[in-house]
């Protein structure tokens, strides 16, 4: 009887943990990492003390919430290393990374964080960085990537790309694709590459209105 009761308590605790992680993942994806522990607890339908018993610090909650994505980030970089063409490997990684960011506003911030060595998220982050560094070196050795590019420039890409994620709304995938190709054109060793089609003036106008909170404007919408 006692064993059954203990199993039930463990099951309840695991359900609470998963509910808290789900709430954190949803809010981080929608709003970024500035969401408070209190907001996450409310979203999960539990008290903040319950959240803090499971995750004593926000850092441990972030690490747990993004564990799968950090692992996917590392696997994506290692998969790109297996591309036969070094430039194709590098560009496929950048495109995959920005696609991951499109669906999660907190993702880019997580990639710039370090975690305690005891957390698996930190070992996976280091694994990803090692693969990214190898991708960069390989593409530079093939004279495909400009020599002054560094792995830290990927953070620059994500910081700039975050503006599209936050501001473009439904048009974000279209604007993202064009922005990423501009980046890749700038990073490539000399040689022309074709950009995707630009958004129309009307699409761009609507995205700008959304970025500024949908405020009315006396300007005529471009056709």
C-alpha positions as a LaTeX table, in Angstrom:
\begin{tabular}{lrrr}
\hline
Residue & $x$ (\AA) & $y$ (\AA) & $z$ (\AA) \\
\hline
Unk1 & 0.00 & 0.00 & 0.00 \\
Unk2 & 2.77 & 2.38 & 0.93 \\
Unk3 & 4.59 & 1.55 & $-2.30$ \\
Unk4 & 1.46 & 2.34 & $-4.30$ \\
Unk5 & 0.99 & 5.64 & $-2.53$ \\
Unk6 & 4.63 & 6.51 & $-3.18$ \\
Unk7 & 4.25 & 5.69 & $-6.87$ \\
Unk8 & 1.20 & 7.94 & $-7.04$ \\
Unk9 & 3.07 & 10.81 & $-5.45$ \\
Unk10 & 5.96 & 10.36 & $-7.87$ \\
Unk11 & 3.54 & 10.33 & $-10.81$ \\
Unk12 & 1.91 & 13.55 & $-9.56$ \\
Unk13 & 5.32 & 15.18 & $-9.16$ \\
Unk14 & 6.31 & 14.19 & $-12.70$ \\
Unk15 & 3.05 & 15.56 & $-14.11$ \\
Unk16 & 3.69 & 18.85 & $-12.31$ \\
Unk17 & 7.23 & 18.97 & $-13.65$ \\
Unk18 & 6.06 & 18.40 & $-17.22$ \\
Unk19 & 3.30 & 21.00 & $-16.83$ \\
Unk20 & 5.82 & 23.55 & $-15.58$ \\
Unk21 & 8.24 & 22.79 & $-18.40$ \\
Unk22 & 5.45 & 23.08 & $-20.96$ \\
Unk23 & 4.38 & 26.44 & $-19.56$ \\
Unk24 & 7.96 & 27.72 & $-19.58$ \\
Unk25 & 8.55 & 26.54 & $-23.14$ \\
Unk26 & 5.38 & 28.24 & $-24.38$ \\
Unk27 & 6.09 & 31.57 & $-22.71$ \\
Unk28 & 9.80 & 31.62 & $-23.62$ \\
Unk29 & 8.91 & 30.90 & $-27.26$ \\
Unk30 & 6.25 & 33.64 & $-27.38$ \\
Unk31 & 7.92 & 36.37 & $-25.30$ \\
Unk32 & 11.61 & 35.54 & $-24.85$ \\
Unk33 & 13.50 & 34.86 & $-21.66$ \\
Unk34 & 12.36 & 37.97 & $-19.77$ \\
Unk35 & 9.24 & 36.14 & $-18.59$ \\
Unk36 & 9.22 & 35.94 & $-14.78$ \\
Unk37 & 9.05 & 32.79 & $-12.68$ \\
Unk38 & 5.72 & 34.06 & $-11.32$ \\
Unk39 & 4.26 & 34.37 & $-14.83$ \\
Unk40 & 5.38 & 30.84 & $-15.66$ \\
Unk41 & 3.83 & 29.44 & $-12.47$ \\
Unk42 & 0.54 & 31.21 & $-13.23$ \\
Unk43 & 0.57 & 29.89 & $-16.80$ \\
Unk44 & 1.10 & 26.38 & $-15.46$ \\
Unk45 & $-1.69$ & 26.80 & $-12.91$ \\
Unk46 & 0.51 & 26.26 & $-9.85$ \\
Unk47 & 1.96 & 28.46 & $-7.14$ \\
Unk48 & 5.42 & 29.96 & $-7.50$ \\
Unk49 & 6.71 & 27.99 & $-4.47$ \\
Unk50 & 5.82 & 24.77 & $-6.33$ \\
Unk51 & 7.78 & 25.95 & $-9.35$ \\
Unk52 & 10.79 & 26.85 & $-7.22$ \\
Unk53 & 10.76 & 23.48 & $-5.48$ \\
Unk54 & 11.17 & 21.82 & $-8.87$ \\
Unk55 & 13.46 & 24.47 & $-10.37$ \\
Unk56 & 15.22 & 26.53 & $-7.67$ \\
Unk57 & 16.58 & 29.11 & $-10.13$ \\
Unk58 & 15.45 & 30.50 & $-13.45$ \\
Unk59 & 18.73 & 29.25 & $-14.92$ \\
Unk60 & 17.88 & 25.64 & $-14.10$ \\
Unk61 & 14.40 & 26.10 & $-15.56$ \\
Unk62 & 15.79 & 27.57 & $-18.79$ \\
Unk63 & 18.29 & 24.74 & $-19.10$ \\
Unk64 & 15.56 & 22.13 & $-18.68$ \\
Unk65 & 13.09 & 23.91 & $-20.97$ \\
Unk66 & 15.61 & 24.23 & $-23.81$ \\
Unk67 & 17.43 & 20.93 & $-23.33$ \\
Unk68 & 15.92 & 19.29 & $-26.41$ \\
Unk69 & 16.53 & 22.33 & $-28.60$ \\
Unk70 & 20.14 & 22.70 & $-27.51$ \\
Unk71 & 20.68 & 19.02 & $-28.34$ \\
Unk72 & 19.00 & 19.57 & $-31.71$ \\
Unk73 & 21.29 & 22.57 & $-32.28$ \\
Unk74 & 24.34 & 20.37 & $-31.67$ \\
Unk75 & 23.01 & 17.60 & $-33.89$ \\
Unk76 & 22.23 & 20.08 & $-36.67$ \\
Unk77 & 25.82 & 21.39 & $-36.60$ \\
Unk78 & 27.26 & 17.88 & $-36.66$ \\
Unk79 & 24.95 & 16.88 & $-39.50$ \\
Unk80 & 26.10 & 19.91 & $-41.49$ \\
Unk81 & 29.70 & 18.76 & $-41.05$ \\
Unk82 & 28.82 & 15.60 & $-42.98$ \\
Unk83 & 27.85 & 17.61 & $-46.08$ \\
Unk84 & 30.26 & 16.87 & $-48.91$ \\
Unk85 & 30.48 & 20.54 & $-49.92$ \\
Unk86 & 31.82 & 22.74 & $-47.06$ \\
Unk87 & 29.86 & 25.80 & $-48.17$ \\
Unk88 & 26.64 & 23.79 & $-48.41$ \\
Unk89 & 27.29 & 22.49 & $-44.91$ \\
Unk90 & 27.81 & 25.98 & $-43.50$ \\
Unk91 & 24.79 & 27.51 & $-45.24$ \\
Unk92 & 22.47 & 24.62 & $-44.36$ \\
Unk93 & 23.42 & 25.10 & $-40.71$ \\
Unk94 & 22.72 & 28.86 & $-40.76$ \\
Unk95 & 19.36 & 28.31 & $-42.47$ \\
Unk96 & 18.38 & 25.59 & $-40.02$ \\
Unk97 & 19.41 & 27.71 & $-37.04$ \\
Unk98 & 17.42 & 30.75 & $-38.11$ \\
Unk99 & 14.43 & 28.50 & $-38.84$ \\
Unk100 & 14.64 & 27.25 & $-35.25$ \\
Unk101 & 14.69 & 30.85 & $-34.05$ \\
Unk102 & 11.59 & 31.70 & $-36.09$ \\
Unk103 & 9.56 & 29.43 & $-33.86$ \\
Unk104 & 11.08 & 30.42 & $-30.53$ \\
Unk105 & 11.98 & 33.96 & $-29.43$ \\
Unk106 & 14.02 & 32.72 & $-26.48$ \\
Unk107 & 16.21 & 30.40 & $-28.51$ \\
Unk108 & 18.87 & 32.91 & $-29.56$ \\
Unk109 & 19.33 & 34.14 & $-25.98$ \\
Unk110 & 19.88 & 30.59 & $-24.78$ \\
Unk111 & 22.69 & 30.07 & $-27.27$ \\
Unk112 & 24.61 & 32.98 & $-25.75$ \\
Unk113 & 24.26 & 31.64 & $-22.20$ \\
Unk114 & 26.54 & 29.35 & $-20.25$ \\
Unk115 & 25.19 & 26.91 & $-17.70$ \\
Unk116 & 26.74 & 25.14 & $-14.71$ \\
Unk117 & 28.91 & 22.22 & $-15.90$ \\
Unk118 & 26.65 & 19.84 & $-13.97$ \\
Unk119 & 23.75 & 20.55 & $-16.34$ \\
Unk120 & 23.55 & 18.58 & $-19.57$ \\
Unk121 & 22.60 & 21.74 & $-21.45$ \\
Unk122 & 26.14 & 23.06 & $-20.97$ \\
Unk123 & 27.84 & 19.96 & $-22.39$ \\
Unk124 & 25.48 & 20.06 & $-25.38$ \\
Unk125 & 26.16 & 23.77 & $-25.90$ \\
Unk126 & 29.90 & 23.07 & $-25.95$ \\
Unk127 & 29.37 & 20.18 & $-28.34$ \\
Unk128 & 27.48 & 22.49 & $-30.69$ \\
Unk129 & 30.16 & 25.19 & $-30.49$ \\
Unk130 & 32.87 & 22.68 & $-31.36$ \\
Unk131 & 30.92 & 21.53 & $-34.43$ \\
Unk132 & 30.21 & 25.14 & $-35.46$ \\
Unk133 & 33.91 & 26.03 & $-35.18$ \\
Unk134 & 34.75 & 23.05 & $-37.37$ \\
Unk135 & 32.12 & 24.12 & $-39.91$ \\
Unk136 & 33.62 & 27.60 & $-40.12$ \\
Unk137 & 37.20 & 26.35 & $-40.47$ \\
Unk138 & 36.19 & 23.80 & $-43.10$ \\
Unk139 & 34.37 & 26.39 & $-45.23$ \\
Unk140 & 37.28 & 28.85 & $-44.92$ \\
Unk141 & 39.81 & 26.19 & $-45.88$ \\
Unk142 & 37.73 & 25.56 & $-49.00$ \\
Unk143 & 37.90 & 29.30 & $-49.84$ \\
Unk144 & 34.10 & 29.47 & $-49.65$ \\
Unk145 & 33.71 & 31.52 & $-46.46$ \\
Unk146 & 35.45 & 34.83 & $-45.88$ \\
Unk147 & 38.53 & 34.48 & $-43.70$ \\
Unk148 & 37.50 & 37.03 & $-41.07$ \\
Unk149 & 34.26 & 35.23 & $-40.18$ \\
Unk150 & 34.25 & 33.80 & $-36.64$ \\
Unk151 & 31.84 & 31.43 & $-34.85$ \\
Unk152 & 30.74 & 34.37 & $-32.70$ \\
Unk153 & 29.33 & 36.00 & $-35.84$ \\
Unk154 & 26.53 & 33.44 & $-35.66$ \\
Unk155 & 25.33 & 35.25 & $-32.53$ \\
Unk156 & 25.33 & 38.47 & $-34.58$ \\
Unk157 & 23.13 & 36.76 & $-37.16$ \\
Unk158 & 20.68 & 35.64 & $-34.51$ \\
Unk159 & 20.57 & 39.06 & $-32.83$ \\
Unk160 & 19.74 & 40.75 & $-36.13$ \\
Unk161 & 17.33 & 38.02 & $-37.14$ \\
Unk162 & 15.50 & 38.42 & $-33.81$ \\
Unk163 & 14.07 & 41.70 & $-35.11$ \\
Unk164 & 12.34 & 39.85 & $-37.94$ \\
Unk165 & 11.06 & 37.20 & $-35.54$ \\
Unk166 & 9.64 & 39.84 & $-33.19$ \\
Unk167 & 8.28 & 42.33 & $-35.66$ \\
Unk168 & 7.22 & 40.78 & $-38.96$ \\
Unk169 & 4.33 & 38.60 & $-37.78$ \\
Unk170 & 2.94 & 36.30 & $-40.49$ \\
Unk171 & 5.44 & 37.72 & $-42.97$ \\
Unk172 & 8.41 & 36.64 & $-40.82$ \\
Unk173 & 9.27 & 33.51 & $-42.86$ \\
Unk174 & 9.42 & 35.52 & $-46.10$ \\
Unk175 & 11.52 & 38.32 & $-44.63$ \\
Unk176 & 13.67 & 35.81 & $-42.77$ \\
Unk177 & 14.59 & 33.94 & $-45.94$ \\
Unk178 & 15.70 & 37.11 & $-47.69$ \\
Unk179 & 17.63 & 38.44 & $-44.69$ \\
Unk180 & 19.47 & 35.14 & $-44.24$ \\
Unk181 & 20.48 & 35.08 & $-47.90$ \\
Unk182 & 21.81 & 38.63 & $-47.57$ \\
Unk183 & 23.90 & 37.45 & $-44.63$ \\
Unk184 & 25.23 & 34.47 & $-46.56$ \\
Unk185 & 26.06 & 36.67 & $-49.53$ \\
Unk186 & 28.05 & 38.96 & $-47.24$ \\
Unk187 & 29.86 & 36.06 & $-45.57$ \\
Unk188 & 30.74 & 34.24 & $-48.77$ \\
Unk189 & 34.09 & 34.52 & $-50.45$ \\
Unk190 & 33.79 & 36.62 & $-53.65$ \\
Unk191 & 31.13 & 35.34 & $-56.03$ \\
Unk192 & 27.54 & 36.32 & $-56.79$ \\
Unk193 & 24.63 & 34.37 & $-55.37$ \\
Unk194 & 20.97 & 34.97 & $-56.07$ \\
Unk195 & 18.69 & 36.31 & $-53.33$ \\
Unk196 & 15.10 & 35.13 & $-52.80$ \\
Unk197 & 12.34 & 37.43 & $-54.02$ \\
Unk198 & 11.75 & 40.54 & $-51.92$ \\
Unk199 & 8.44 & 41.10 & $-50.07$ \\
Unk200 & 6.08 & 43.43 & $-51.90$ \\
Unk201 & 5.77 & 47.07 & $-50.77$ \\
Unk202 & 2.31 & 46.30 & $-49.33$ \\
Unk203 & 3.61 & 43.32 & $-47.37$ \\
Unk204 & 6.50 & 45.36 & $-46.00$ \\
Unk205 & 4.15 & 48.21 & $-45.05$ \\
Unk206 & 1.90 & 45.85 & $-43.07$ \\
Unk207 & 4.91 & 44.37 & $-41.29$ \\
Unk208 & 6.09 & 47.86 & $-40.31$ \\
Unk209 & 2.64 & 48.72 & $-38.93$ \\
Unk210 & 2.69 & 45.54 & $-36.88$ \\
Unk211 & 6.17 & 46.34 & $-35.55$ \\
Unk212 & 4.85 & 49.65 & $-34.23$ \\
Unk213 & 1.86 & 48.10 & $-32.52$ \\
Unk214 & $-0.58$ & 48.41 & $-35.41$ \\
Unk215 & $-0.85$ & 52.17 & $-34.91$ \\
Unk216 & $-2.91$ & 53.94 & $-37.52$ \\
Unk217 & $-1.06$ & 55.97 & $-40.07$ \\
Unk218 & $-2.16$ & 58.71 & $-42.43$ \\
Unk219 & 0.17 & 57.33 & $-45.08$ \\
Unk220 & $-1.37$ & 55.51 & $-48.03$ \\
Unk221 & $-0.53$ & 51.81 & $-48.15$ \\
Unk222 & 1.75 & 51.01 & $-51.10$ \\
Unk223 & 0.20 & 48.90 & $-53.79$ \\
\hline
\end{tabular}
